CSV table of C-alpha atoms in Angstrom, one decimal:
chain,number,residue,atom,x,y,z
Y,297,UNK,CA,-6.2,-12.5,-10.4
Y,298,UNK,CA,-5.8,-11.8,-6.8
Y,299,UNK,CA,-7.2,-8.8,-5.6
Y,300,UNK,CA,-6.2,-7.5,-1.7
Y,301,UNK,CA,-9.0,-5.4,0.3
Y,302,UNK,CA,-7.3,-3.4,3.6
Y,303,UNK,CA,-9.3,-0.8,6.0
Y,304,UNK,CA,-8.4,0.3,9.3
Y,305,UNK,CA,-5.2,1.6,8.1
Y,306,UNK,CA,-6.2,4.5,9.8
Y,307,UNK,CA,-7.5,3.9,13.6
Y,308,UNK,CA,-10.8,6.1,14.0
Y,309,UNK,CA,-12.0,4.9,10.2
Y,310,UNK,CA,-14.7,2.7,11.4
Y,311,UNK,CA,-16.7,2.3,8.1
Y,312,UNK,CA,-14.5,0.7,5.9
Y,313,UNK,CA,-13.6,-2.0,8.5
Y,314,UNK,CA,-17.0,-2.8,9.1
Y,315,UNK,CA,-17.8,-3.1,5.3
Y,316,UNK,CA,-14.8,-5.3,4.7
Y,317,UNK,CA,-16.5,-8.0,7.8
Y,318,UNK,CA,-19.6,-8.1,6.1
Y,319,UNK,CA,-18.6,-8.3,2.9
Y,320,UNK,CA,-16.3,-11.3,3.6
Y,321,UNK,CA,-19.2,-12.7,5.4
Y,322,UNK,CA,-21.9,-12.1,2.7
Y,323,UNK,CA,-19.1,-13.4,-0.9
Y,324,UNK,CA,-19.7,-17.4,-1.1
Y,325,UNK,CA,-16.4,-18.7,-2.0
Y,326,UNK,CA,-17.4,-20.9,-4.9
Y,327,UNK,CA,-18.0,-17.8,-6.6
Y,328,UNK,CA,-14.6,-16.2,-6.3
Y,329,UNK,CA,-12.8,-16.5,-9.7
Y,330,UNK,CA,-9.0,-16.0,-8.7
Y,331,UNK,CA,-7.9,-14.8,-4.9
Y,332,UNK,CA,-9.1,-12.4,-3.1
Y,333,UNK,CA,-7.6,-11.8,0.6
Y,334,UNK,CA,-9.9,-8.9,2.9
Y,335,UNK,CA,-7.9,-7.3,5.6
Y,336,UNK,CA,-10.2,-5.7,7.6
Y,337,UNK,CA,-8.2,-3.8,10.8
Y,338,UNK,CA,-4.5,-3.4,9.6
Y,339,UNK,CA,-4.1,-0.6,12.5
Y,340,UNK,CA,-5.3,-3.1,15.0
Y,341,UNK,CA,-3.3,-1.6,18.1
Y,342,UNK,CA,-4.4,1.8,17.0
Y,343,UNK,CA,-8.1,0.6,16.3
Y,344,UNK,CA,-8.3,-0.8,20.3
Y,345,UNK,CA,-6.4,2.4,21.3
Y,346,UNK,CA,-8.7,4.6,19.8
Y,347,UNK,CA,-5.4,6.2,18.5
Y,348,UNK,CA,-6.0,9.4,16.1
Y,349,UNK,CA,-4.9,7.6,12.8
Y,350,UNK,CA,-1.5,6.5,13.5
Y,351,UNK,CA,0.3,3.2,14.7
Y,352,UNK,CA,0.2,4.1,18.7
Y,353,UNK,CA,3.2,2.2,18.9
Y,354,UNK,CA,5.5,4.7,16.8
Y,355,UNK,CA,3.5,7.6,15.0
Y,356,UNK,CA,4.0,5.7,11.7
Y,357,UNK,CA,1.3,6.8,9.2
Y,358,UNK,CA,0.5,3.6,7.3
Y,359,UNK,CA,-0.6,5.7,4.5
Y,360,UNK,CA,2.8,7.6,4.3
Y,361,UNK,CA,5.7,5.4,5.6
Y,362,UNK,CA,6.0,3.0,3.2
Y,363,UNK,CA,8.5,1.1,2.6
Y,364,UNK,CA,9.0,0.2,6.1
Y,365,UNK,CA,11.9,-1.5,7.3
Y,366,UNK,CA,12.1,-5.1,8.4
Y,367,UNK,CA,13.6,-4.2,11.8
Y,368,UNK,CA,12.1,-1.7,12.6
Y,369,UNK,CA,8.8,-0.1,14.8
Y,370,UNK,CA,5.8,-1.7,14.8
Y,371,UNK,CA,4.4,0.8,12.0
Y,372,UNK,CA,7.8,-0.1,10.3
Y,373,UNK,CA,7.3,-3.4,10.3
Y,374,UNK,CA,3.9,-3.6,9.2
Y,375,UNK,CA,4.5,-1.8,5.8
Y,376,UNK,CA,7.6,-4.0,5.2
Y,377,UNK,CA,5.7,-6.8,5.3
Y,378,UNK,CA,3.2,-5.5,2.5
Y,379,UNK,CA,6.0,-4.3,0.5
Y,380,UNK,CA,8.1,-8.0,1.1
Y,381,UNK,CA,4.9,-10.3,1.3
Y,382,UNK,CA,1.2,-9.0,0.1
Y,383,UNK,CA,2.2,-6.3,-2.8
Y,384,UNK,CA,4.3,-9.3,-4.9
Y,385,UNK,CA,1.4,-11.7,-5.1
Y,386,UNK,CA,-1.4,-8.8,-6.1
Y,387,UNK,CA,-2.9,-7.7,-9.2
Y,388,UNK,CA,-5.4,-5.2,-7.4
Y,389,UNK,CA,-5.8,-3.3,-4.3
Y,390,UNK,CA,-8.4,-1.6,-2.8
Y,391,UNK,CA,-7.9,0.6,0.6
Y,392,UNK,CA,-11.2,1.9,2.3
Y,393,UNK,CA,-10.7,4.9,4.2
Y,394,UNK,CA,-13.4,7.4,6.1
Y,395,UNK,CA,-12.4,11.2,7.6
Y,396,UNK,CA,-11.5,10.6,10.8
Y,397,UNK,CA,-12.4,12.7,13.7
Y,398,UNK,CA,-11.7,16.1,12.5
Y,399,UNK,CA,-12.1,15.5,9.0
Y,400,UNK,CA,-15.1,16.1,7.1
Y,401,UNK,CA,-15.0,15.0,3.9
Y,402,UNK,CA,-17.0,14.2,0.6
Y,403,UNK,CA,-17.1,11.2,-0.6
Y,404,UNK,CA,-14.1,10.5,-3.2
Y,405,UNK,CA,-11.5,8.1,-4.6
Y,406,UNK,CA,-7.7,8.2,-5.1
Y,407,UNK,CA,-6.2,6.4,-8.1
Y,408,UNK,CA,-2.4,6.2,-8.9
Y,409,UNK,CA,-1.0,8.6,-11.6
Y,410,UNK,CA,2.8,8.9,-12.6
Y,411,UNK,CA,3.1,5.0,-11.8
Y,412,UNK,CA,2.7,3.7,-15.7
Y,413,UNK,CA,0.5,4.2,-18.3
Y,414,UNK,CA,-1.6,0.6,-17.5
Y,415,UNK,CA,-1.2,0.8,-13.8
Y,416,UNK,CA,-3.0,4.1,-14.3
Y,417,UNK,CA,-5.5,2.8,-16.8
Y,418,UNK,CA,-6.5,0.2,-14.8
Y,419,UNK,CA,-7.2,1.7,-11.7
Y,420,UNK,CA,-8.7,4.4,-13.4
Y,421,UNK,CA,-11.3,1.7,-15.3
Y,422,UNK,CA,-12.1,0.6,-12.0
Y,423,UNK,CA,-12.7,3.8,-10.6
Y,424,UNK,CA,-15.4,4.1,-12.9
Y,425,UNK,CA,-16.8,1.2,-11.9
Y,426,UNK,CA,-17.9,2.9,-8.5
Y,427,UNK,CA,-20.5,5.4,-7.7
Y,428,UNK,CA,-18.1,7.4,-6.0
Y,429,UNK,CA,-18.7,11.1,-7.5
Y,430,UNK,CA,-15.2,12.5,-7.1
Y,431,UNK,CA,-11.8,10.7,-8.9
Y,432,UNK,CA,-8.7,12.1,-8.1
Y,433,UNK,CA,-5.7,11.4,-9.9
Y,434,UNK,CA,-2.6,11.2,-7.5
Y,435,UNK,CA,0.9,11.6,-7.5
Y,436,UNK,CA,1.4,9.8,-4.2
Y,437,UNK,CA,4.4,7.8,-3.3
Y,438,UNK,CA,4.4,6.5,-0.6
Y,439,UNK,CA,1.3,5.1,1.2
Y,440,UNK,CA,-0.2,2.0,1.2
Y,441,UNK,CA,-1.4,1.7,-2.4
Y,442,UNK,CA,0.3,4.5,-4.1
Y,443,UNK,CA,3.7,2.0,-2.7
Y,444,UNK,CA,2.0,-1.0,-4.4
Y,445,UNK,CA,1.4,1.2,-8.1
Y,446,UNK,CA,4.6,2.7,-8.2
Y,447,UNK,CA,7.2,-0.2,-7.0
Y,448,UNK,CA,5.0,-2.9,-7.5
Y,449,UNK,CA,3.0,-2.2,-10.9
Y,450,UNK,CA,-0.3,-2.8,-8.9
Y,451,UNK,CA,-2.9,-0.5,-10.1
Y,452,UNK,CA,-5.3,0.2,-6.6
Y,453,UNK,CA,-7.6,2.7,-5.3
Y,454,UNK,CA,-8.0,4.6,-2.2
Y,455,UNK,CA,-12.0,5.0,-1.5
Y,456,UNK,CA,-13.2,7.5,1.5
Y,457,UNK,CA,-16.5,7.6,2.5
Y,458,UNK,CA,-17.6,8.5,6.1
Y,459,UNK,CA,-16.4,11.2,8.2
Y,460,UNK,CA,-15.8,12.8,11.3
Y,461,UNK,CA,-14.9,9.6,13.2
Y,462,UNK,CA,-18.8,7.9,12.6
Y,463,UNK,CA,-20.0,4.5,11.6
Y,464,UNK,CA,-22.9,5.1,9.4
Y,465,UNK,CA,-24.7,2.4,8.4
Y,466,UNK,CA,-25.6,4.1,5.1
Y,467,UNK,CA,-22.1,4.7,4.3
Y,468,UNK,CA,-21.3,0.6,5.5
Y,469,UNK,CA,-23.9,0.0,2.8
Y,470,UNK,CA,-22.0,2.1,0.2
Y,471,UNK,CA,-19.0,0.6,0.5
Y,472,UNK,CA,-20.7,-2.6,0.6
Y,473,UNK,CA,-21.6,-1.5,-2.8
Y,474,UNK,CA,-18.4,0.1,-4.1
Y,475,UNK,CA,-16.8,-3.7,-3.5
Y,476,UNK,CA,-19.0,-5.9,-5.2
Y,477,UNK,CA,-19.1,-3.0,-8.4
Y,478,UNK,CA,-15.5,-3.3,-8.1
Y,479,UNK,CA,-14.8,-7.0,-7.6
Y,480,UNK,CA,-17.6,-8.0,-10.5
């Protein structure tokens, strides 16, 4: 099984890249049944720009462009390459999120619906597996793992935890804990 882990999708979502550092710092390797690949900043030009969510580059939301193009903008070209190059090798995905400067928000998960009955199942199971207290079933189609479920058949979630543009270290510590629920 090969599982993918992405944050910073979003520039101003600092918790979920910081969880995905120190998780890949803390796993030992010889315990790792299968693959497992952590992508911690995919917005890196946004992340250093201090952008508000989007690819400066272009305005591409890589949670709402996909599929990309292979020739295309920066934001274009980055979902293209997850369609063409990471969602054919994956059985799982996992996408941290956090509310991002003007966004409050409570704690929840997204899980694809519409995308097949055992893409649904699974990422529903594995919703369950979290402590997260609100599961929403959604209909997206095209962001990041909603692309993967419904062209791909790979079941995935979309965590948030965090808002308003912080870095808590409590919710660094709950996502710290949503992965290691999940990838047991």
């Amino acid at each position: 099984m090969t599982v993918v882990i992405t944050a910073g999708i979003h520039s101003g979502e600092y918790p979920g890249v910081a969880a995905a550092i120190r998780v890949a710092d803390e796993i030992d390797p010889a315990s790792v049944k299968g693959r497992l690949m952590l992508m911690h900043c995919v917005n890196t030009s946004g992340f250093w720009d201090k952008s508000p969510g989007l690819v400066p580059e272009d305005g591409v939301n890589l949670n709402a462009d996909y599929p990309g193009k292979a020739d295309g903008t920066t934001g274009e070209r980055i979902a293209n390459f997850f369609v063409k190059e990471i969602f054919p090798q994956i059985d799982f995905l996992i996408d941290l999120h956090s509310g991002g400067p003007m966004e409050p928000l409570t704690p929840c998960l997204f899980f694809p619906a519409g995308a097949g009955d055992e893409v649904e199942r699974r990422a529903f199971e594995a919703a369950c597996a979290t402590d997260i207290p609100y599961l929403i079933a959604s209909f997206a189609r095209t962001g990041e793992y909603s692309w993967a479920a419904t062209h791909h058949g790979v079941p995935g979630l979309l965590l948030e935890r965090g808002h308003s543009g912080h870095c808590r270290s409590e919710w660094i510590d709950a996502y710290r804990r949503d992965l290691r629920l999940l990838l047991a």
